[in-house]
XYZ file of C-alpha atoms in Angstrom:
247
model
C -98.529 34.268 -80.960
C -100.038 36.505 -83.622
C -101.118 39.887 -82.226
C -104.640 39.384 -83.578
C -104.976 36.147 -81.618
C -103.687 37.893 -78.500
C -106.375 40.576 -78.841
C -109.030 37.908 -79.492
C -108.020 35.911 -76.413
C -108.021 39.036 -74.222
C -111.521 39.975 -75.405
C -112.759 36.390 -74.950
C -111.369 36.110 -71.425
C -112.836 39.515 -70.534
C -116.272 38.482 -71.812
C -116.152 35.195 -69.896
C -115.140 37.029 -66.732
C -118.047 39.464 -67.071
C -120.515 36.631 -67.641
C -119.182 34.746 -64.633
C -119.523 37.870 -62.481
C -123.055 38.539 -63.688
C -124.133 35.009 -62.756
C -122.321 34.944 -59.436
C -123.835 36.003 -56.069
C -120.855 38.275 -55.332
C -120.438 41.992 -55.839
C -117.250 43.774 -56.828
C -116.176 47.198 -55.605
C -113.400 49.487 -56.798
C -112.700 51.872 -53.974
C -116.080 53.156 -52.812
C -117.756 52.351 -56.111
C -119.734 49.117 -56.481
C -119.877 47.630 -59.943
C -123.575 46.986 -60.438
C -125.075 44.045 -62.279
C -127.964 44.000 -64.688
C -130.579 41.799 -63.053
C -133.313 40.176 -65.102
C -136.499 38.959 -63.384
C -136.868 35.218 -63.141
C -139.992 33.910 -64.830
C -141.202 32.506 -61.501
C -140.890 35.894 -59.798
C -142.769 37.987 -62.350
C -146.140 38.951 -60.931
C -149.046 40.241 -62.952
C -152.576 41.213 -61.991
C -153.838 40.090 -65.373
C -154.587 36.580 -66.594
C -152.202 35.994 -69.547
C -154.009 36.259 -72.863
C -154.106 33.084 -74.862
C -153.559 33.284 -78.589
C -156.851 32.448 -80.246
C -157.905 32.640 -83.850
C -161.606 31.783 -84.138
C -162.806 29.951 -87.214
C -166.533 30.159 -86.573
C -169.145 31.963 -84.487
C -170.354 30.361 -81.268
C -174.082 29.973 -81.965
C -175.053 28.643 -78.537
C -177.276 30.692 -76.226
C -175.231 32.713 -73.744
C -175.813 33.991 -70.216
C -174.351 37.463 -70.635
C -173.346 39.699 -67.751
C -173.090 43.327 -68.877
C -171.525 45.600 -66.260
C -169.989 49.044 -66.089
C -170.699 52.720 -65.671
C -173.564 55.006 -66.717
C -172.836 54.464 -70.415
C -174.848 51.267 -69.973
C -178.045 53.318 -69.726
C -178.256 53.737 -73.471
C -176.420 50.588 -74.544
C -178.423 48.107 -72.497
C -181.682 49.040 -74.212
C -180.467 47.957 -77.615
C -178.417 45.110 -76.153
C -181.666 43.676 -74.755
C -183.080 43.580 -78.292
C -180.101 41.518 -79.432
C -180.381 39.185 -76.457
C -184.024 38.369 -77.163
C -183.486 37.982 -80.898
C -180.546 35.617 -80.441
C -181.747 33.574 -77.483
C -179.323 35.024 -74.946
C -180.033 35.864 -71.309
C -178.889 39.373 -70.419
C -178.159 40.551 -66.877
C -177.143 44.189 -66.484
C -175.309 45.776 -63.547
C -175.079 49.537 -63.975
C -172.980 51.302 -61.358
C -173.272 55.066 -61.684
C -169.980 57.014 -61.624
C -168.037 53.761 -61.332
C -164.524 53.185 -62.571
C -161.955 50.410 -62.671
C -161.036 51.455 -59.134
C -164.513 50.975 -57.659
C -164.976 47.589 -59.348
C -161.493 46.387 -58.386
C -161.564 47.486 -54.753
C -164.930 45.944 -53.879
C -166.405 42.452 -54.087
C -169.280 43.697 -56.278
C -168.124 41.923 -59.429
C -167.438 38.666 -57.594
C -170.940 38.836 -56.114
C -172.654 39.182 -59.484
C -170.454 36.557 -61.102
C -171.619 34.100 -58.470
C -175.207 35.259 -58.750
C -175.586 35.053 -62.528
C -172.880 32.514 -63.438
C -172.368 34.069 -66.894
C -170.930 32.253 -69.882
C -169.943 35.568 -71.466
C -169.129 39.009 -70.020
C -169.320 42.451 -71.601
C -167.634 45.378 -69.840
C -168.077 49.085 -70.498
C -165.796 51.121 -68.255
C -163.441 54.043 -68.629
C -165.667 57.054 -69.189
C -164.980 58.305 -65.662
C -161.244 57.795 -66.140
C -160.559 59.641 -69.373
C -158.459 62.290 -67.654
C -156.829 60.381 -64.782
C -153.114 60.732 -64.098
C -152.568 57.701 -61.850
C -152.218 55.233 -64.703
C -150.008 52.770 -62.752
C -152.838 52.433 -60.223
C -155.416 51.985 -62.993
C -153.172 49.334 -64.494
C -153.499 47.288 -61.305
C -157.265 47.862 -61.062
C -157.852 46.620 -64.610
C -155.734 43.558 -63.911
C -157.755 42.711 -60.808
C -161.037 42.991 -62.717
C -159.834 40.635 -65.431
C -158.436 38.189 -62.909
C -161.887 37.849 -61.376
C -163.304 36.866 -64.740
C -160.919 33.932 -64.916
C -161.600 31.824 -68.018
C -164.950 33.444 -68.907
C -164.888 34.882 -72.456
C -165.339 38.647 -72.461
C -165.148 41.845 -74.465
C -164.558 45.406 -73.283
C -166.401 48.332 -74.884
C -164.276 51.447 -74.736
C -165.625 54.785 -73.544
C -166.960 57.021 -76.340
C -164.399 59.778 -75.880
C -165.680 63.320 -76.157
C -162.127 64.628 -75.610
C -158.677 63.100 -75.908
C -157.949 60.845 -72.937
C -154.740 60.701 -70.927
C -154.077 57.040 -71.645
C -156.852 54.892 -70.183
C -157.870 53.421 -73.563
C -154.363 52.308 -74.477
C -153.909 50.921 -70.983
C -157.001 48.721 -71.276
C -155.969 47.557 -74.744
C -152.603 46.516 -73.292
C -154.437 44.173 -70.923
C -157.215 42.780 -73.111
C -155.837 42.954 -76.655
C -157.536 44.440 -79.688
C -159.536 41.245 -80.274
C -161.380 41.832 -76.981
C -161.646 45.612 -77.179
C -164.232 47.518 -79.142
C -162.697 50.926 -79.748
C -165.476 53.522 -79.674
C -163.214 56.538 -80.089
C -163.704 56.729 -83.846
C -167.504 56.899 -83.645
C -169.316 60.170 -84.227
C -172.170 60.095 -81.734
C -174.750 62.721 -80.943
C -174.449 63.681 -77.279
C -176.962 64.604 -74.612
C -177.071 67.779 -72.557
C -173.935 66.877 -70.617
C -172.011 66.644 -73.927
C -170.646 63.273 -72.782
C -173.362 60.612 -72.824
C -174.708 59.678 -76.257
C -178.411 60.174 -76.807
C -180.525 57.014 -76.729
C -180.743 57.088 -80.522
C -176.954 57.413 -80.777
C -176.454 54.657 -78.204
C -178.605 52.387 -80.348
C -176.305 52.991 -83.313
C -173.305 52.492 -81.039
C -174.625 49.125 -79.823
C -175.355 48.040 -83.400
C -171.676 48.614 -84.222
C -170.582 46.702 -81.122
C -172.898 43.780 -81.943
C -171.600 43.508 -85.502
C -168.059 43.353 -84.168
C -168.965 40.832 -81.431
C -170.230 38.381 -84.027
C -167.229 38.796 -86.333
C -164.091 36.682 -86.500
C -162.118 39.762 -85.466
C -163.002 38.968 -81.855
C -161.446 36.307 -79.654
C -164.776 34.565 -79.022
C -167.483 35.636 -81.512
C -171.068 34.928 -80.488
C -174.341 35.053 -82.373
C -175.572 38.673 -82.539
C -177.951 38.829 -85.501
C -179.644 42.202 -85.876
C -183.045 42.165 -84.132
C -186.345 43.054 -85.722
C -188.148 43.328 -82.360
C -187.555 45.167 -79.099
C -186.572 43.153 -76.071
C -185.988 43.702 -72.387
C -183.084 42.766 -70.159
C -183.880 39.892 -67.805
C -182.369 41.666 -64.799
C -181.159 45.225 -64.351
C -179.370 46.218 -61.151
C -178.725 49.910 -60.546
C -175.968 50.816 -58.093
C -175.574 54.345 -56.807
C -172.212 56.153 -56.571
C -170.145 55.383 -53.502
């Protein structure tokens, strides 16, 4: 037999032996050393705290009236004022749940969100969370918290408004984007907003501009589920505002 064929057969037999070993339930040891296998997770065993994102390319804006639940941290103080104007102008019902000093952890580890989902039965959800997590180091934990929040939303269309960073974060923004996708995430980091005395919260005037930018994006085909958000010419008022104090 030609030497080249001998080499080919040796390599082929070696490859087949390795494949057979990898698929077998046995382990092989040489002396005290165990030859380890590369194990890949079975699709049935992979667990995720996040509802898988479905590919969606919208072709038109949903013009129906929405019951919108807007929940999050203290950044809602400024945003909800202008959001109420949009709700009135576009025929939406707006329910606001503002939880001071809240984070993905507080929303994930309580039944607060589930309670308000049952209470208001929204057709659309807007989240604004992350400002109290800009400098966290426990990102694996935050990863699980975000997943639990999104799981509770189920099939309800939603968008997530990012925190308006006043300093570089340690990864919370990118972590949220990983879960929700850019078509559900309004990235506020590029905005230049005038801040209040704490140098973190935008002034009410700046928050109005911020919400105008969010609304324009929410009604564009860049989002997974665009809704009608025509710019208002009148001032409105949120139907319900619930204020929750820090734990």
